[in-house]
């Protein structure tokens, strides 16, 4: 219900019918020429998962290369169960915090951290308390303590 007011971070391929140049694409949609990948130094080893796609796209743009979304051919990403695991949720939060530290001015980190913690608190209350999901209660409680 919130997607009407707040667009999801991850692109949904079916939502776009024309080619355009976004700031970043979800990793499942990326095809990067070997020379471009080498030019930016490959993956940042500080990011295990769940923010590497944003980092790669930012570094490609910094290197003067463009990111393009092409609606055809169509790619279907079959999401695994791991993407909803506690590890995945915490890794995504850690990855976003790392990117904020890496790319934004130092003074912005406390604000970004407050936003992340507020989101974690809301999810803790909604999913963990109101909907009584033990796994989400635990993971968002853990996120709040980081």
PDB file of C-alpha atoms in Angstrom:
ATOM      1  CA  UNK A   1       0.000   0.000   0.000  1.00  0.00           C
ATOM      2  CA  UNK A   2       2.919   2.403   0.572  1.00  0.00           C
ATOM      3  CA  UNK A   3       4.264   2.040  -2.993  1.00  0.00           C
ATOM      4  CA  UNK A   4       1.680   4.584  -4.165  1.00  0.00           C
ATOM      5  CA  UNK A   5       3.450   7.254  -2.086  1.00  0.00           C
ATOM      6  CA  UNK A   6       7.017   5.912  -1.968  1.00  0.00           C
ATOM      7  CA  UNK A   7       8.521   4.206  -5.008  1.00  0.00           C
ATOM      8  CA  UNK A   8      10.421   1.018  -4.227  1.00  0.00           C
ATOM      9  CA  UNK A   9      14.205   1.220  -4.331  1.00  0.00           C
ATOM     10  CA  UNK A  10      14.613  -1.820  -6.561  1.00  0.00           C
ATOM     11  CA  UNK A  11      13.523  -1.414 -10.147  1.00  0.00           C
ATOM     12  CA  UNK A  12      10.740  -3.685 -11.253  1.00  0.00           C
ATOM     13  CA  UNK A  13      11.433  -4.382 -14.906  1.00  0.00           C
ATOM     14  CA  UNK A  14       7.764  -4.710 -15.777  1.00  0.00           C
ATOM     15  CA  UNK A  15       7.173  -1.100 -14.670  1.00  0.00           C
ATOM     16  CA  UNK A  16       9.358   0.381 -17.423  1.00  0.00           C
ATOM     17  CA  UNK A  17       8.681   0.103 -21.153  1.00  0.00           C
ATOM     18  CA  UNK A  18      11.263   2.563 -22.503  1.00  0.00           C
ATOM     19  CA  UNK A  19      15.045   2.657 -22.299  1.00  0.00           C
ATOM     20  CA  UNK A  20      16.473   5.258 -19.905  1.00  0.00           C
ATOM     21  CA  UNK A  21      19.553   6.011 -17.822  1.00  0.00           C
ATOM     22  CA  UNK A  22      18.916   5.425 -14.091  1.00  0.00           C
ATOM     23  CA  UNK A  23      21.372   6.142 -11.297  1.00  0.00           C
ATOM     24  CA  UNK A  24      21.686   2.421 -10.589  1.00  0.00           C
ATOM     25  CA  UNK A  25      20.185  -0.956 -11.382  1.00  0.00           C
ATOM     26  CA  UNK A  26      19.587  -3.996  -9.244  1.00  0.00           C
ATOM     27  CA  UNK A  27      22.467  -6.461  -9.525  1.00  0.00           C
ATOM     28  CA  UNK A  28      20.275  -9.122 -11.118  1.00  0.00           C
ATOM     29  CA  UNK A  29      19.876  -6.800 -14.122  1.00  0.00           C
ATOM     30  CA  UNK A  30      23.515  -5.832 -14.622  1.00  0.00           C
ATOM     31  CA  UNK A  31      25.578  -6.772 -17.629  1.00  0.00           C
ATOM     32  CA  UNK A  32      28.966  -5.064 -17.429  1.00  0.00           C
ATOM     33  CA  UNK A  33      31.667  -5.301 -20.092  1.00  0.00           C
ATOM     34  CA  UNK A  34      34.858  -6.844 -18.737  1.00  0.00           C
ATOM     35  CA  UNK A  35      36.922  -3.734 -19.584  1.00  0.00           C
ATOM     36  CA  UNK A  36      34.517  -1.468 -17.670  1.00  0.00           C
ATOM     37  CA  UNK A  37      34.492  -3.853 -14.701  1.00  0.00           C
ATOM     38  CA  UNK A  38      38.307  -3.902 -14.706  1.00  0.00           C
ATOM     39  CA  UNK A  39      38.484  -0.118 -15.087  1.00  0.00           C
ATOM     40  CA  UNK A  40      36.577   0.393 -11.818  1.00  0.00           C
ATOM     41  CA  UNK A  41      38.532  -2.292  -9.965  1.00  0.00           C
ATOM     42  CA  UNK A  42      35.791  -4.917  -9.763  1.00  0.00           C
ATOM     43  CA  UNK A  43      33.735  -5.448  -6.646  1.00  0.00           C
ATOM     44  CA  UNK A  44      34.455  -3.612  -3.397  1.00  0.00           C
ATOM     45  CA  UNK A  45      35.504  -6.432  -1.075  1.00  0.00           C
ATOM     46  CA  UNK A  46      34.052  -4.575   1.923  1.00  0.00           C
ATOM     47  CA  UNK A  47      30.549  -5.323   0.595  1.00  0.00           C
ATOM     48  CA  UNK A  48      29.583  -8.968   0.696  1.00  0.00           C
ATOM     49  CA  UNK A  49      26.065  -8.623  -0.649  1.00  0.00           C
ATOM     50  CA  UNK A  50      23.065  -6.287  -0.880  1.00  0.00           C
ATOM     51  CA  UNK A  51      24.678  -2.957  -1.805  1.00  0.00           C
ATOM     52  CA  UNK A  52      27.323  -4.009  -4.295  1.00  0.00           C
ATOM     53  CA  UNK A  53      25.067  -3.120  -7.222  1.00  0.00           C
ATOM     54  CA  UNK A  54      24.685   0.483  -6.061  1.00  0.00           C
ATOM     55  CA  UNK A  55      28.433   0.743  -5.455  1.00  0.00           C
ATOM     56  CA  UNK A  56      29.323  -0.655  -8.881  1.00  0.00           C
ATOM     57  CA  UNK A  57      26.936   1.736 -10.635  1.00  0.00           C
ATOM     58  CA  UNK A  58      28.266   4.727  -8.683  1.00  0.00           C
ATOM     59  CA  UNK A  59      31.843   3.829  -9.577  1.00  0.00           C
ATOM     60  CA  UNK A  60      30.937   3.271 -13.244  1.00  0.00           C
ATOM     61  CA  UNK A  61      29.412   6.755 -13.325  1.00  0.00           C
ATOM     62  CA  UNK A  62      32.455   8.237 -11.549  1.00  0.00           C
ATOM     63  CA  UNK A  63      34.626   6.631 -14.254  1.00  0.00           C
ATOM     64  CA  UNK A  64      32.602   8.471 -16.903  1.00  0.00           C
ATOM     65  CA  UNK A  65      30.583   5.448 -17.998  1.00  0.00           C
ATOM     66  CA  UNK A  66      26.802   5.362 -18.320  1.00  0.00           C
ATOM     67  CA  UNK A  67      24.163   3.067 -16.851  1.00  0.00           C
ATOM     68  CA  UNK A  68      21.348   2.110 -19.194  1.00  0.00           C
ATOM     69  CA  UNK A  69      18.103   0.279 -18.591  1.00  0.00           C
ATOM     70  CA  UNK A  70      16.899  -1.605 -21.644  1.00  0.00           C
ATOM     71  CA  UNK A  71      13.406  -3.156 -21.421  1.00  0.00           C
ATOM     72  CA  UNK A  72      14.190  -5.943 -23.895  1.00  0.00           C
ATOM     73  CA  UNK A  73      15.232  -8.667 -23.612  1.00  0.00           C
ATOM     74  CA  UNK A  74      13.323  -9.297 -20.436  1.00  0.00           C
ATOM     75  CA  UNK A  75      15.173 -10.706 -17.413  1.00  0.00           C
ATOM     76  CA  UNK A  76      13.371 -12.582 -14.649  1.00  0.00           C
ATOM     77  CA  UNK A  77      15.136 -12.686 -11.294  1.00  0.00           C
ATOM     78  CA  UNK A  78      13.919 -15.620  -9.256  1.00  0.00           C
ATOM     79  CA  UNK A  79      14.446 -14.390  -5.734  1.00  0.00           C
ATOM     80  CA  UNK A  80      15.768 -16.974  -3.344  1.00  0.00           C
ATOM     81  CA  UNK A  81      14.733 -17.545   0.221  1.00  0.00           C
ATOM     82  CA  UNK A  82      18.081 -16.114   1.329  1.00  0.00           C
ATOM     83  CA  UNK A  83      16.954 -12.632   0.309  1.00  0.00           C
ATOM     84  CA  UNK A  84      14.382 -12.588   3.113  1.00  0.00           C
ATOM     85  CA  UNK A  85      16.678 -14.117   5.721  1.00  0.00           C
ATOM     86  CA  UNK A  86      17.954 -12.302   8.782  1.00  0.00           C
ATOM     87  CA  UNK A  87      21.425 -12.319   7.252  1.00  0.00           C
ATOM     88  CA  UNK A  88      20.142 -10.651   4.084  1.00  0.00           C
ATOM     89  CA  UNK A  89      18.206  -7.953   5.929  1.00  0.00           C
ATOM     90  CA  UNK A  90      21.135  -7.093   8.198  1.00  0.00           C
ATOM     91  CA  UNK A  91      23.611  -7.245   5.296  1.00  0.00           C
ATOM     92  CA  UNK A  92      21.523  -4.775   3.326  1.00  0.00           C
ATOM     93  CA  UNK A  93      21.433  -2.357   6.266  1.00  0.00           C
ATOM     94  CA  UNK A  94      25.199  -2.739   6.775  1.00  0.00           C
ATOM     95  CA  UNK A  95      25.798  -2.238   3.048  1.00  0.00           C
ATOM     96  CA  UNK A  96      23.765   0.967   2.929  1.00  0.00           C
ATOM     97  CA  UNK A  97      25.588   2.319   5.983  1.00  0.00           C
ATOM     98  CA  UNK A  98      28.908   1.492   4.330  1.00  0.00           C
ATOM     99  CA  UNK A  99      27.891   3.311   1.132  1.00  0.00           C
ATOM    100  CA  UNK A 100      26.845   6.381   3.106  1.00  0.00           C
ATOM    101  CA  UNK A 101      30.280   6.442   4.768  1.00  0.00           C
ATOM    102  CA  UNK A 102      32.049   5.826   1.454  1.00  0.00           C
ATOM    103  CA  UNK A 103      30.260   8.361  -0.742  1.00  0.00           C
ATOM    104  CA  UNK A 104      28.628  11.039   1.391  1.00  0.00           C
ATOM    105  CA  UNK A 105      30.117  13.739   3.620  1.00  0.00           C
ATOM    106  CA  UNK A 106      30.855  12.581   7.173  1.00  0.00           C
ATOM    107  CA  UNK A 107      28.233  14.892   8.671  1.00  0.00           C
ATOM    108  CA  UNK A 108      25.470  13.032   6.793  1.00  0.00           C
ATOM    109  CA  UNK A 109      26.160   9.640   8.388  1.00  0.00           C
ATOM    110  CA  UNK A 110      24.369  10.372  11.710  1.00  0.00           C
ATOM    111  CA  UNK A 111      21.276  11.515   9.794  1.00  0.00           C
ATOM    112  CA  UNK A 112      21.339   8.453   7.538  1.00  0.00           C
ATOM    113  CA  UNK A 113      21.819   6.199  10.570  1.00  0.00           C
ATOM    114  CA  UNK A 114      18.835   7.853  12.286  1.00  0.00           C
ATOM    115  CA  UNK A 115      16.685   7.236   9.199  1.00  0.00           C
ATOM    116  CA  UNK A 116      17.797   3.579   9.050  1.00  0.00           C
ATOM    117  CA  UNK A 117      17.138   3.089  12.774  1.00  0.00           C
ATOM    118  CA  UNK A 118      13.716   4.758  12.480  1.00  0.00           C
ATOM    119  CA  UNK A 119      12.850   2.412   9.623  1.00  0.00           C
ATOM    120  CA  UNK A 120      14.074  -0.562  11.648  1.00  0.00           C
ATOM    121  CA  UNK A 121      12.002   0.560  14.652  1.00  0.00           C
ATOM    122  CA  UNK A 122       8.865   0.886  12.522  1.00  0.00           C
ATOM    123  CA  UNK A 123       9.446  -2.549  11.004  1.00  0.00           C
ATOM    124  CA  UNK A 124      10.132  -3.979  14.465  1.00  0.00           C
ATOM    125  CA  UNK A 125       6.799  -2.588  15.691  1.00  0.00           C
ATOM    126  CA  UNK A 126       4.756  -3.547  12.622  1.00  0.00           C
ATOM    127  CA  UNK A 127       6.201  -6.953  11.719  1.00  0.00           C
ATOM    128  CA  UNK A 128       7.674  -8.031  15.033  1.00  0.00           C
ATOM    129  CA  UNK A 129       5.063  -6.804  17.507  1.00  0.00           C
ATOM    130  CA  UNK A 130       1.763  -6.220  15.662  1.00  0.00           C
ATOM    131  CA  UNK A 131       2.124  -9.115  13.189  1.00  0.00           C
ATOM    132  CA  UNK A 132       4.053 -11.231  15.737  1.00  0.00           C
ATOM    133  CA  UNK A 133       6.732 -12.421  13.304  1.00  0.00           C
ATOM    134  CA  UNK A 134       9.477 -13.768  15.600  1.00  0.00           C
ATOM    135  CA  UNK A 135      12.181 -13.746  12.911  1.00  0.00           C
ATOM    136  CA  UNK A 136      11.527 -10.117  11.938  1.00  0.00           C
ATOM    137  CA  UNK A 137      11.226  -9.065  15.582  1.00  0.00           C
ATOM    138  CA  UNK A 138      14.680 -10.514  16.197  1.00  0.00           C
ATOM    139  CA  UNK A 139      16.321  -9.135  13.042  1.00  0.00           C
ATOM    140  CA  UNK A 140      14.993  -5.583  13.457  1.00  0.00           C
ATOM    141  CA  UNK A 141      15.864  -5.600  17.145  1.00  0.00           C
ATOM    142  CA  UNK A 142      19.391  -6.579  16.093  1.00  0.00           C
ATOM    143  CA  UNK A 143      19.400  -3.791  13.496  1.00  0.00           C
ATOM    144  CA  UNK A 144      18.424  -1.283  16.178  1.00  0.00           C
ATOM    145  CA  UNK A 145      21.347  -2.329  18.342  1.00  0.00           C
ATOM    146  CA  UNK A 146      23.970  -1.853  15.585  1.00  0.00           C
TER     147      UNK A 146
END
